[in-house]
Structures are given as C-alpha cells and as structure tokens.
Amino acid sequence: MTTWEQIAAAKRAQTLSQIPKGWVEPNLIQNMNKDGYVSACGYLDTVLPEHEVSITNLTATELAGKIASREMTSYDVCYAFCHRAALAHQILNCCIEIFFEQALEKARELDSYFAATGKLLGPLHGVPFSLKDQVNLIGLETTIGYISRVGQKSDKMSLLAKVLQDQGAVFFLKTTVPTAMLASETVSSLHGRTLNAINIAFSSGGSSGGEGSLIGAKASPLGVGTDIGGSIRIPAAFQGLYGLRPSHGRIPYMDVTNSYEGQELIPSVIGPLSSSLKDLELFTKLVVDSETWNYDPQVVPVPWRDSSEVTKRKLRIGLMTWDGLVMPHPPVLRALRETCHALTSRGHEIVKWSFPDNEKLVDVGEKVYGADFYAEVEQILEKTGEPISDYMNIARNVSRGKGHSGNALDVNQWWEVSQEIRHLKQKFLKYWKNTENVTSDGKPIDAILCPVWPSAGFHDGKVDFGCENYTVPFNVLDYSCVVFPVTQVNVEIDSVESGHLPSLPDDQKMHGYYEAQDFDKIPVCLQVVCKRLEEEKVLAIASVIESCLAATT
C-alpha cells in the first residue's frame, strides 16, 4: 500500500521533473549560501544572464508596453521568467504545478498572431502570469495542499483564468499553498516549506505564500492569490510587494477550488500581487471591464469607476497605530510615522483611529474559521493518513482557550455569529462616519492606514507567532485593502522602544520576539483600507501615498 509520504515524495519529484534538465542546479542553495546571500532575489540576479535579468526586473505594465512596441517578443519574455522561476523553485520551493513548455508554445502563438494581424490579444498580451494553486486549469491538478488530491486533474478552467487568458496572459505555473489554505505560513505534508524570497530564514507568509515568494524573487511579474484572513496581504507584506484584497463580488471566484466552499459569512476573495501598484490597477480594471457579472452570479454589476479626483485633493486618513491588543514592532511603527509625515507634509490630514471593538472583530473571525473545528480538514487528511499541521493544532488549542467546546457550531450558534458580524459592521460604519467630528473640514475619513502584521515577518517554522489581528477584521467587514512597501528594517535605528508595557499574552510574546539584528533589511509594508467595494478608491489613495513617500526620500 502506498503511504502518504511516498505520494508526497512522488509529487515533489514530478514537479521538479517539469523543469528542463539544463535548468536543474543540484548545488544551487549551497552555492547561494557559500556566496553569502540570504536573498534568493538578489542571488538570482547574479547567476542569470544579464539580458534575462533586465527582462525580469520589469513590471507587468512595462512588459506589456515593450511587447506592444515590438521591443520584446512574448517568447523571450516568457523564456526569461520560466528560467528564473525554475531556479527560484529550487531555492524557495514555491511551485506545485510547472508547465513551461505549454507556456512557451503559447508565447510563440501570440508572437505569430501579433506578426500576422498587427493586433494584440489584450492588455496582458504575452505577459507571464502565475496562479495560486486554487485556480483551476484544464488538465492540471488542484491539490490545495492535500496529498489525497494528487492525481485528480481539473476538467474546467476558473472564470478568472479564462478572462486573463483571453486578454493575452501566459500562464506558466501554479504556486504552493499550506494545507487547506488555513495558515499564515506556507507549509504542507505535500510539498514541504516555502521560503521567503528576501531572506530564506523567514516565512513566506500564507496562504498565498507561493505567489508571494515567486513574485518576491522576480520570477513572475504578476499573479493572483486569495484572502480570507490576510492570505494576499501577509505574503505581500513579508516580501515587500503590493497586494490588493478586494471586496467579495468584485473579482470572480467562480470555479476556484476552496476549503469550506459553502461558508459565505466571511467569503474568500481573489486578487493580485505584484511588485508594482500600476500592475494591480491594470489587473483590476481589466477584470472589472470584462463584466464577469454576466457569468458569475456572485459578482456585483459595478463597472470601473474613475477615482482620479481622489488624487487631486486633500485626503483625510485615519491612523491606527495599534489595535489595543498587539503592539507592532519598532520598524512598523517607524513606517507609520514616516508615511504620516510624507502625507502631512503635502497637505493631507491624519486623525487618530481607534475602533473600540477590534478584539470582537478578531474573535468573531476565529469563530467562523473554526466553525466545524477543522472536521472537514481532518476528514480529507484521513484519506491518506497525513498528519494535521502544527499551525492548525495551535489554532484549535487557542480556540479551546477562548471557550470553544471543541465541537462544530450548531445552526443556532451560526445564526448568532451572523448576527454578531452584522452588528459589528453597523457599528464600524457608524464609527467611520463619526470621524467627521474630528476632521478639520467636517467630512469623514477617506481611508484607514494601519499595519499588516505586528512585525516585519517571522522566522520560518515559528508557527506560534501567527497574529492576524490587523488583517482578519477587514475580512469580517469585507473592506477593500491595498498593501504597499514603505521601508526595510534598519538595525541602526530600529532599536526596541521603551514606554509600551505589554500586558496581554500575545502582546508579550510579540514584544519579546523582536531583536533588531534578526530582522535587518526585512521589508516593512503597511496597508490602506477603504470601505466595501471601493477598489478604485483604495488603489488611487495608495498611489497618492506612494508618490508622497517617493517625494520624501
């Protein structure tokens, strides 16, 4: 009888076998260590051909422009990213499905089409595009971290994938996820651990950790992840990227594989990650303009709205320095100060934001995520005997510590949770409107500025440092969020700050975890948050923040 370990080993070998033999480097990690690199991204720049590095340093928007102007071919662009991704995977373990040959053939077809017609297929013509494993492509597996799903090939394509492909995107791989996508790191018995592209001693984040790691290594210019508790924003932040968590119903989720597919109280959403804010807007506008509400009944029929006026006036920003539960580390607090200074020096207004029920938002989110006390996960794991993850065991123990009975919620309890969420949404919206009483012009704030995570990241395998306090509330509220890079940890100036005396256990644990030298040069990102279905506005405000930060450096 085949064991789960044998199935997993065979799957990892099968993934590696899809890399051309000339690109397999058995001593790649050892050579990287010998040369003194901790950044896979930085190391790949030194070992790849110079002309390929020049291609992979471009954003998706730039690549689309160069292909359209015939400065580059789709094939050459695809080849460069396939080569880089092949090496990135051997360092970071970030890919689960690799299909370079099909991608290169598709790129050839696009070049031939452009040469023959003089027309582009769409705004993404010839741009390589990576996909989180959840996204279905015909003939490929979608395992979502489960060994029992190995060998089950999809007979359908997710609607979003079809939209992107019709607009010229070239898919070339799918990326790793934790088991069932229920973790803020990316590890499973199926593929192992996915490492951080900026520092391989750190976690890539999760659950879209494969996407974050791949894009952080510049081995993909643009990709999609999903987010039910921070799964786009956390990997984006840990790798110094941009990421959009859209509201439910703005980007089609139709035929995307998921855990707990019938759970819609806090729905999972799908959105882009990239090294460029413009890429996020390119993706979002393209998808919205495709009017997928004609195919997916969950998509709201809201056309793309021009939010350029936001970039031409004074913004009113609510600043949440901390949530009253877990104080962020010094580099995160510095990033908040620097961003506020950049905004106020250009005439924008910052007011204090301190919603009194942050803890309730976090707790009710945990009630939803653990509503069946991981029964579905355990049932699927039992098919092959693979073990439940350390992360989920910790989550179960935390739930018990907060009074969870260890049993699935019954229908009456589920209704109570639904009612609690509705009341919290109403209270949050009222609190937002009441900011008109503290702004200088009597108008409510435009957005909230806050951390993504209390630290700049956490070391790989430190599963007890999960802290989704700054992401989960906005999943409960279903608000639009953009993550953006601000700075990096600087051991010279990010010493431990005095004055804050942690009292809560999670706060004490996070406070004690910080040593500046351990985090040196790790990216620091923040998030800006707008209300539900305000994707255009939050992207526009992020662009204002980005320009203000650039003007102060």
PDB file of C-alpha atoms in Angstrom, residues 305-534:
ATOM      1  CA  ARG A 305     -15.312  53.989 -11.673  1.00  0.00           C
ATOM      2  CA  ASP A 306     -12.884  56.832 -12.240  1.00  0.00           C
ATOM      3  CA  SER A 307     -11.342  57.816  -8.909  1.00  0.00           C
ATOM      4  CA  SER A 308      -8.805  60.298 -10.251  1.00  0.00           C
ATOM      5  CA  GLU A 309     -10.420  63.105  -8.209  1.00  0.00           C
ATOM      6  CA  VAL A 310      -9.033  61.420  -5.102  1.00  0.00           C
ATOM      7  CA  THR A 311      -5.506  62.110  -6.324  1.00  0.00           C
ATOM      8  CA  LYS A 312      -6.214  65.833  -6.741  1.00  0.00           C
ATOM      9  CA  ARG A 313      -7.475  66.802  -3.308  1.00  0.00           C
ATOM     10  CA  LYS A 314      -6.600  66.676   0.361  1.00  0.00           C
ATOM     11  CA  LEU A 315      -7.061  63.234   1.861  1.00  0.00           C
ATOM     12  CA  ARG A 316      -8.323  62.544   5.356  1.00  0.00           C
ATOM     13  CA  ILE A 317      -6.644  59.415   6.723  1.00  0.00           C
ATOM     14  CA  GLY A 318      -7.472  57.589   9.939  1.00  0.00           C
ATOM     15  CA  LEU A 319      -4.295  56.296  11.574  1.00  0.00           C
ATOM     16  CA  MET A 320      -4.472  53.051  13.555  1.00  0.00           C
ATOM     17  CA  THR A 321      -1.050  52.744  15.169  1.00  0.00           C
ATOM     18  CA  TRP A 322      -2.084  49.613  17.008  1.00  0.00           C
ATOM     19  CA  ASP A 323      -5.258  47.684  17.718  1.00  0.00           C
ATOM     20  CA  GLY A 324      -5.009  47.762  21.504  1.00  0.00           C
ATOM     21  CA  LEU A 325      -4.127  44.068  21.545  1.00  0.00           C
ATOM     22  CA  VAL A 326      -0.696  43.513  19.988  1.00  0.00           C
ATOM     23  CA  MET A 327       1.728  46.432  19.651  1.00  0.00           C
ATOM     24  CA  PRO A 328       3.701  46.436  16.366  1.00  0.00           C
ATOM     25  CA  HIS A 329       7.482  46.207  16.376  1.00  0.00           C
ATOM     26  CA  PRO A 330       9.625  49.383  16.087  1.00  0.00           C
ATOM     27  CA  PRO A 331      10.165  49.179  12.275  1.00  0.00           C
ATOM     28  CA  VAL A 332       6.412  49.000  11.682  1.00  0.00           C
ATOM     29  CA  LEU A 333       5.811  51.973  13.976  1.00  0.00           C
ATOM     30  CA  ARG A 334       8.547  53.886  12.145  1.00  0.00           C
ATOM     31  CA  ALA A 335       6.934  53.071   8.788  1.00  0.00           C
ATOM     32  CA  LEU A 336       3.660  54.503  10.088  1.00  0.00           C
ATOM     33  CA  ARG A 337       5.405  57.691  11.282  1.00  0.00           C
ATOM     34  CA  GLU A 338       7.267  58.136   8.008  1.00  0.00           C
ATOM     35  CA  THR A 339       4.120  57.612   5.961  1.00  0.00           C
ATOM     36  CA  CYS A 340       2.157  60.071   8.073  1.00  0.00           C
ATOM     37  CA  HIS A 341       4.957  62.628   7.753  1.00  0.00           C
ATOM     38  CA  ALA A 342       5.033  62.166   3.980  1.00  0.00           C
ATOM     39  CA  LEU A 343       1.273  62.725   3.801  1.00  0.00           C
ATOM     40  CA  THR A 344       1.012  65.704   6.164  1.00  0.00           C
ATOM     41  CA  SER A 345       3.978  67.473   4.559  1.00  0.00           C
ATOM     42  CA  ARG A 346       1.928  67.552   1.360  1.00  0.00           C
ATOM     43  CA  GLY A 347      -1.245  68.862   2.904  1.00  0.00           C
ATOM     44  CA  HIS A 348      -3.102  65.671   3.780  1.00  0.00           C
ATOM     45  CA  GLU A 349      -4.739  65.225   7.155  1.00  0.00           C
ATOM     46  CA  ILE A 350      -4.121  62.459   9.675  1.00  0.00           C
ATOM     47  CA  VAL A 351      -6.581  61.757  12.506  1.00  0.00           C
ATOM     48  CA  LYS A 352      -6.467  59.067  15.166  1.00  0.00           C
ATOM     49  CA  TRP A 353      -8.430  55.876  14.510  1.00  0.00           C
ATOM     50  CA  SER A 354      -9.166  53.569  17.422  1.00  0.00           C
ATOM     51  CA  PHE A 355     -12.212  51.350  16.944  1.00  0.00           C
ATOM     52  CA  PRO A 356     -13.194  50.049  20.395  1.00  0.00           C
ATOM     53  CA  ASP A 357     -14.224  46.556  19.280  1.00  0.00           C
ATOM     54  CA  ASN A 358     -11.131  45.313  17.440  1.00  0.00           C
ATOM     55  CA  GLU A 359     -10.956  42.254  19.680  1.00  0.00           C
ATOM     56  CA  LYS A 360     -14.539  41.322  18.850  1.00  0.00           C
ATOM     57  CA  LEU A 361     -13.765  41.525  15.128  1.00  0.00           C
ATOM     58  CA  VAL A 362     -10.809  39.166  15.557  1.00  0.00           C
ATOM     59  CA  ASP A 363     -12.724  36.763  17.788  1.00  0.00           C
ATOM     60  CA  VAL A 364     -15.766  36.525  15.546  1.00  0.00           C
ATOM     61  CA  GLY A 365     -13.480  35.832  12.590  1.00  0.00           C
ATOM     62  CA  GLU A 366     -11.923  32.927  14.500  1.00  0.00           C
ATOM     63  CA  LYS A 367     -15.406  31.590  15.258  1.00  0.00           C
ATOM     64  CA  VAL A 368     -16.174  31.457  11.538  1.00  0.00           C
ATOM     65  CA  TYR A 369     -12.842  29.912  10.522  1.00  0.00           C
ATOM     66  CA  GLY A 370     -13.148  27.209  13.175  1.00  0.00           C
ATOM     67  CA  ALA A 371     -16.909  26.715  12.901  1.00  0.00           C
ATOM     68  CA  ASP A 372     -16.584  22.960  12.260  1.00  0.00           C
ATOM     69  CA  PHE A 373     -13.480  22.706  14.479  1.00  0.00           C
ATOM     70  CA  TYR A 374     -11.474  21.543  11.434  1.00  0.00           C
ATOM     71  CA  ALA A 375     -13.681  18.487  10.829  1.00  0.00           C
ATOM     72  CA  GLU A 376     -13.568  18.906   7.034  1.00  0.00           C
ATOM     73  CA  VAL A 377      -9.778  19.103   7.067  1.00  0.00           C
ATOM     74  CA  GLU A 378      -9.448  16.036   9.270  1.00  0.00           C
ATOM     75  CA  GLN A 379     -11.797  14.013   7.075  1.00  0.00           C
ATOM     76  CA  ILE A 380      -9.722  14.773   3.988  1.00  0.00           C
ATOM     77  CA  LEU A 381      -6.429  14.102   5.776  1.00  0.00           C
ATOM     78  CA  GLU A 382      -7.720  10.743   6.984  1.00  0.00           C
ATOM     79  CA  LYS A 383      -7.999   9.505   3.395  1.00  0.00           C
ATOM     80  CA  THR A 384      -4.222   9.112   3.251  1.00  0.00           C
ATOM     81  CA  GLY A 385      -3.314   9.297   6.930  1.00  0.00           C
ATOM     82  CA  GLU A 386      -1.339  12.509   6.578  1.00  0.00           C
ATOM     83  CA  PRO A 387      -0.968  14.447   9.846  1.00  0.00           C
ATOM     84  CA  ILE A 388      -2.755  17.651  10.765  1.00  0.00           C
ATOM     85  CA  SER A 389      -0.414  20.647  10.687  1.00  0.00           C
ATOM     86  CA  ASP A 390       1.188  22.214  13.739  1.00  0.00           C
ATOM     87  CA  TYR A 391      -0.464  25.504  12.802  1.00  0.00           C
ATOM     88  CA  MET A 392      -3.967  24.008  12.919  1.00  0.00           C
ATOM     89  CA  ASN A 393      -3.244  22.239  16.198  1.00  0.00           C
ATOM     90  CA  ILE A 394      -2.209  25.564  17.694  1.00  0.00           C
ATOM     91  CA  ALA A 395      -5.353  27.221  16.289  1.00  0.00           C
ATOM     92  CA  ARG A 396      -7.508  24.531  17.888  1.00  0.00           C
ATOM     93  CA  ASN A 397      -5.791  24.978  21.248  1.00  0.00           C
ATOM     94  CA  VAL A 398      -6.265  28.756  21.037  1.00  0.00           C
ATOM     95  CA  SER A 399      -9.963  28.216  20.299  1.00  0.00           C
ATOM     96  CA  ARG A 400     -10.290  25.930  23.321  1.00  0.00           C
ATOM     97  CA  GLY A 401      -8.542  28.555  25.418  1.00  0.00           C
ATOM     98  CA  LYS A 402     -11.211  31.044  24.388  1.00  0.00           C
ATOM     99  CA  GLY A 403     -14.017  28.770  25.452  1.00  0.00           C
ATOM    100  CA  HIS A 404     -14.641  26.793  22.242  1.00  0.00           C
ATOM    101  CA  SER A 405     -16.270  23.475  23.165  1.00  0.00           C
ATOM    102  CA  GLY A 406     -14.295  21.532  20.586  1.00  0.00           C
ATOM    103  CA  ASN A 407     -17.472  20.791  18.671  1.00  0.00           C
ATOM    104  CA  ALA A 408     -18.812  22.257  15.463  1.00  0.00           C
ATOM    105  CA  LEU A 409     -21.208  25.183  15.863  1.00  0.00           C
ATOM    106  CA  ASP A 410     -24.868  24.225  15.557  1.00  0.00           C
ATOM    107  CA  VAL A 411     -27.264  26.208  13.379  1.00  0.00           C
ATOM    108  CA  ASN A 412     -28.430  28.459  16.200  1.00  0.00           C
ATOM    109  CA  GLN A 413     -24.848  29.296  17.122  1.00  0.00           C
ATOM    110  CA  TRP A 414     -24.112  30.030  13.450  1.00  0.00           C
ATOM    111  CA  TRP A 415     -27.024  32.445  13.329  1.00  0.00           C
ATOM    112  CA  GLU A 416     -25.707  34.134  16.464  1.00  0.00           C
ATOM    113  CA  VAL A 417     -22.316  34.584  14.793  1.00  0.00           C
ATOM    114  CA  SER A 418     -24.043  36.011  11.706  1.00  0.00           C
ATOM    115  CA  GLN A 419     -25.935  38.493  13.853  1.00  0.00           C
ATOM    116  CA  GLU A 420     -22.768  39.485  15.705  1.00  0.00           C
ATOM    117  CA  ILE A 421     -20.991  40.208  12.433  1.00  0.00           C
ATOM    118  CA  ARG A 422     -23.910  42.284  11.174  1.00  0.00           C
ATOM    119  CA  HIS A 423     -23.911  44.392  14.341  1.00  0.00           C
ATOM    120  CA  LEU A 424     -20.133  44.880  14.190  1.00  0.00           C
ATOM    121  CA  LYS A 425     -20.367  46.014  10.565  1.00  0.00           C
ATOM    122  CA  GLN A 426     -23.014  48.557  11.516  1.00  0.00           C
ATOM    123  CA  LYS A 427     -21.003  49.829  14.475  1.00  0.00           C
ATOM    124  CA  PHE A 428     -17.807  50.105  12.408  1.00  0.00           C
ATOM    125  CA  LEU A 429     -19.549  52.047   9.637  1.00  0.00           C
ATOM    126  CA  LYS A 430     -21.100  54.436  12.173  1.00  0.00           C
ATOM    127  CA  TYR A 431     -17.700  54.936  13.805  1.00  0.00           C
ATOM    128  CA  TRP A 432     -16.253  55.709  10.353  1.00  0.00           C
ATOM    129  CA  LYS A 433     -18.961  58.293   9.650  1.00  0.00           C
ATOM    130  CA  ASN A 434     -18.438  59.919  13.042  1.00  0.00           C
ATOM    131  CA  THR A 435     -14.886  60.822  12.091  1.00  0.00           C
ATOM    132  CA  GLU A 436     -16.499  63.878  10.514  1.00  0.00           C
ATOM    133  CA  ASN A 437     -16.478  65.241  14.061  1.00  0.00           C
ATOM    134  CA  VAL A 438     -12.672  65.187  14.277  1.00  0.00           C
ATOM    135  CA  THR A 439     -11.506  66.162  10.780  1.00  0.00           C
ATOM    136  CA  SER A 440     -10.751  69.786  10.025  1.00  0.00           C
ATOM    137  CA  ASP A 441     -13.378  70.117   7.300  1.00  0.00           C
ATOM    138  CA  GLY A 442     -16.183  68.108   8.887  1.00  0.00           C
ATOM    139  CA  LYS A 443     -16.021  65.259   6.393  1.00  0.00           C
ATOM    140  CA  PRO A 444     -15.423  61.577   7.240  1.00  0.00           C
ATOM    141  CA  ILE A 445     -12.055  59.984   6.622  1.00  0.00           C
ATOM    142  CA  ASP A 446     -11.292  58.575   3.185  1.00  0.00           C
ATOM    143  CA  ALA A 447      -9.312  55.585   4.402  1.00  0.00           C
ATOM    144  CA  ILE A 448      -7.532  53.906   7.309  1.00  0.00           C
ATOM    145  CA  LEU A 449      -3.747  53.491   7.460  1.00  0.00           C
ATOM    146  CA  CYS A 450      -2.529  50.629   9.644  1.00  0.00           C
ATOM    147  CA  PRO A 451      -0.068  47.731   9.948  1.00  0.00           C
ATOM    148  CA  VAL A 452      -0.493  44.467   8.062  1.00  0.00           C
ATOM    149  CA  TRP A 453       1.270  42.390  10.725  1.00  0.00           C
ATOM    150  CA  PRO A 454       2.816  43.430  14.063  1.00  0.00           C
ATOM    151  CA  SER A 455       6.299  42.538  12.835  1.00  0.00           C
ATOM    152  CA  ALA A 456       8.096  42.721   9.516  1.00  0.00           C
ATOM    153  CA  GLY A 457       7.752  38.928   9.338  1.00  0.00           C
ATOM    154  CA  PHE A 458       8.630  35.866  11.348  1.00  0.00           C
ATOM    155  CA  HIS A 459      11.273  33.195  11.092  1.00  0.00           C
ATOM    156  CA  ASP A 460      10.380  30.115   9.101  1.00  0.00           C
ATOM    157  CA  GLY A 461       8.741  27.463  11.250  1.00  0.00           C
ATOM    158  CA  LYS A 462       7.800  29.821  14.092  1.00  0.00           C
ATOM    159  CA  VAL A 463       4.147  28.856  13.793  1.00  0.00           C
ATOM    160  CA  ASP A 464       3.303  30.165  17.258  1.00  0.00           C
ATOM    161  CA  PHE A 465       3.860  33.725  16.015  1.00  0.00           C
ATOM    162  CA  GLY A 466       0.693  33.831  13.959  1.00  0.00           C
ATOM    163  CA  CYS A 467      -1.049  37.170  14.527  1.00  0.00           C
ATOM    164  CA  GLU A 468      -3.744  38.105  12.026  1.00  0.00           C
ATOM    165  CA  ASN A 469      -5.097  40.944  14.211  1.00  0.00           C
ATOM    166  CA  TYR A 470      -4.560  43.556  11.513  1.00  0.00           C
ATOM    167  CA  THR A 471      -5.952  41.579   8.582  1.00  0.00           C
ATOM    168  CA  VAL A 472      -8.897  39.491   9.846  1.00  0.00           C
ATOM    169  CA  PRO A 473     -11.057  42.496  10.891  1.00  0.00           C
ATOM    170  CA  PHE A 474     -11.193  43.733   7.303  1.00  0.00           C
ATOM    171  CA  ASN A 475     -12.212  40.276   6.078  1.00  0.00           C
ATOM    172  CA  VAL A 476     -15.064  40.320   8.584  1.00  0.00           C
ATOM    173  CA  LEU A 477     -16.044  43.792   7.338  1.00  0.00           C
ATOM    174  CA  ASP A 478     -15.316  42.900   3.678  1.00  0.00           C
ATOM    175  CA  TYR A 479     -13.402  46.145   3.104  1.00  0.00           C
ATOM    176  CA  SER A 480     -11.034  46.925   0.220  1.00  0.00           C
ATOM    177  CA  CYS A 481      -7.337  46.902   1.172  1.00  0.00           C
ATOM    178  CA  VAL A 482      -4.022  47.585  -0.554  1.00  0.00           C
ATOM    179  CA  VAL A 483      -0.654  46.552   0.881  1.00  0.00           C
ATOM    180  CA  PHE A 484       2.340  48.676  -0.124  1.00  0.00           C
ATOM    181  CA  PRO A 485       6.053  48.737   0.798  1.00  0.00           C
ATOM    182  CA  VAL A 486       7.394  51.634   2.853  1.00  0.00           C
ATOM    183  CA  THR A 487      10.876  50.802   4.093  1.00  0.00           C
ATOM    184  CA  GLN A 488      13.002  47.982   5.456  1.00  0.00           C
ATOM    185  CA  VAL A 489      14.234  47.176   8.940  1.00  0.00           C
ATOM    186  CA  ASN A 490      17.349  49.155   9.807  1.00  0.00           C
ATOM    187  CA  VAL A 491      19.314  47.748  12.717  1.00  0.00           C
ATOM    188  CA  GLU A 492      20.890  51.178  13.293  1.00  0.00           C
ATOM    189  CA  ILE A 493      17.634  52.967  14.063  1.00  0.00           C
ATOM    190  CA  ASP A 494      15.011  50.314  14.847  1.00  0.00           C
ATOM    191  CA  SER A 495      16.000  49.534  18.397  1.00  0.00           C
ATOM    192  CA  VAL A 496      13.442  48.377  20.961  1.00  0.00           C
ATOM    193  CA  GLU A 497      11.292  51.305  22.029  1.00  0.00           C
ATOM    194  CA  SER A 498      10.585  51.922  25.685  1.00  0.00           C
ATOM    195  CA  GLY A 499       7.270  53.089  27.030  1.00  0.00           C
ATOM    196  CA  HIS A 500       4.999  50.241  25.995  1.00  0.00           C
ATOM    197  CA  LEU A 501       4.427  47.646  28.701  1.00  0.00           C
ATOM    198  CA  PRO A 502       2.765  44.584  27.178  1.00  0.00           C
ATOM    199  CA  SER A 503       0.024  43.055  29.283  1.00  0.00           C
ATOM    200  CA  LEU A 504      -1.838  40.556  27.091  1.00  0.00           C
ATOM    201  CA  PRO A 505      -0.139  37.197  26.352  1.00  0.00           C
ATOM    202  CA  ASP A 506       0.023  37.721  22.568  1.00  0.00           C
ATOM    203  CA  ASP A 507       1.389  41.232  23.087  1.00  0.00           C
ATOM    204  CA  GLN A 508       4.073  39.945  25.478  1.00  0.00           C
ATOM    205  CA  LYS A 509       5.042  37.189  23.062  1.00  0.00           C
ATOM    206  CA  MET A 510       5.352  39.565  20.104  1.00  0.00           C
ATOM    207  CA  HIS A 511       7.254  42.122  22.176  1.00  0.00           C
ATOM    208  CA  GLY A 512       9.755  39.510  23.323  1.00  0.00           C
ATOM    209  CA  TYR A 513      10.280  38.232  19.786  1.00  0.00           C
ATOM    210  CA  TYR A 514      11.935  41.393  18.490  1.00  0.00           C
ATOM    211  CA  GLU A 515      15.686  41.685  18.074  1.00  0.00           C
ATOM    212  CA  ALA A 516      16.621  44.316  15.510  1.00  0.00           C
ATOM    213  CA  GLN A 517      19.629  42.435  14.134  1.00  0.00           C
ATOM    214  CA  ASP A 518      17.471  39.385  13.385  1.00  0.00           C
ATOM    215  CA  PHE A 519      15.178  41.440  11.161  1.00  0.00           C
ATOM    216  CA  ASP A 520      17.770  43.678   9.488  1.00  0.00           C
ATOM    217  CA  LYS A 521      16.820  44.563   5.887  1.00  0.00           C
ATOM    218  CA  ILE A 522      13.476  42.729   6.004  1.00  0.00           C
ATOM    219  CA  PRO A 523      10.807  44.727   4.092  1.00  0.00           C
ATOM    220  CA  VAL A 524       8.214  46.709   6.029  1.00  0.00           C
ATOM    221  CA  CYS A 525       4.799  47.179   4.447  1.00  0.00           C
ATOM    222  CA  LEU A 526       1.588  48.867   5.557  1.00  0.00           C
ATOM    223  CA  GLN A 527      -1.984  48.660   4.359  1.00  0.00           C
ATOM    224  CA  VAL A 528      -4.504  51.298   3.405  1.00  0.00           C
ATOM    225  CA  VAL A 529      -8.175  50.392   3.806  1.00  0.00           C
ATOM    226  CA  CYS A 530     -11.326  51.786   2.221  1.00  0.00           C
ATOM    227  CA  LYS A 531     -14.930  50.746   2.633  1.00  0.00           C
ATOM    228  CA  ARG A 532     -16.604  47.844   0.855  1.00  0.00           C
ATOM    229  CA  LEU A 533     -16.402  47.785  -2.967  1.00  0.00           C
ATOM    230  CA  GLU A 534     -14.089  50.818  -3.080  1.00  0.00           C
TER     231      GLU A 534
END
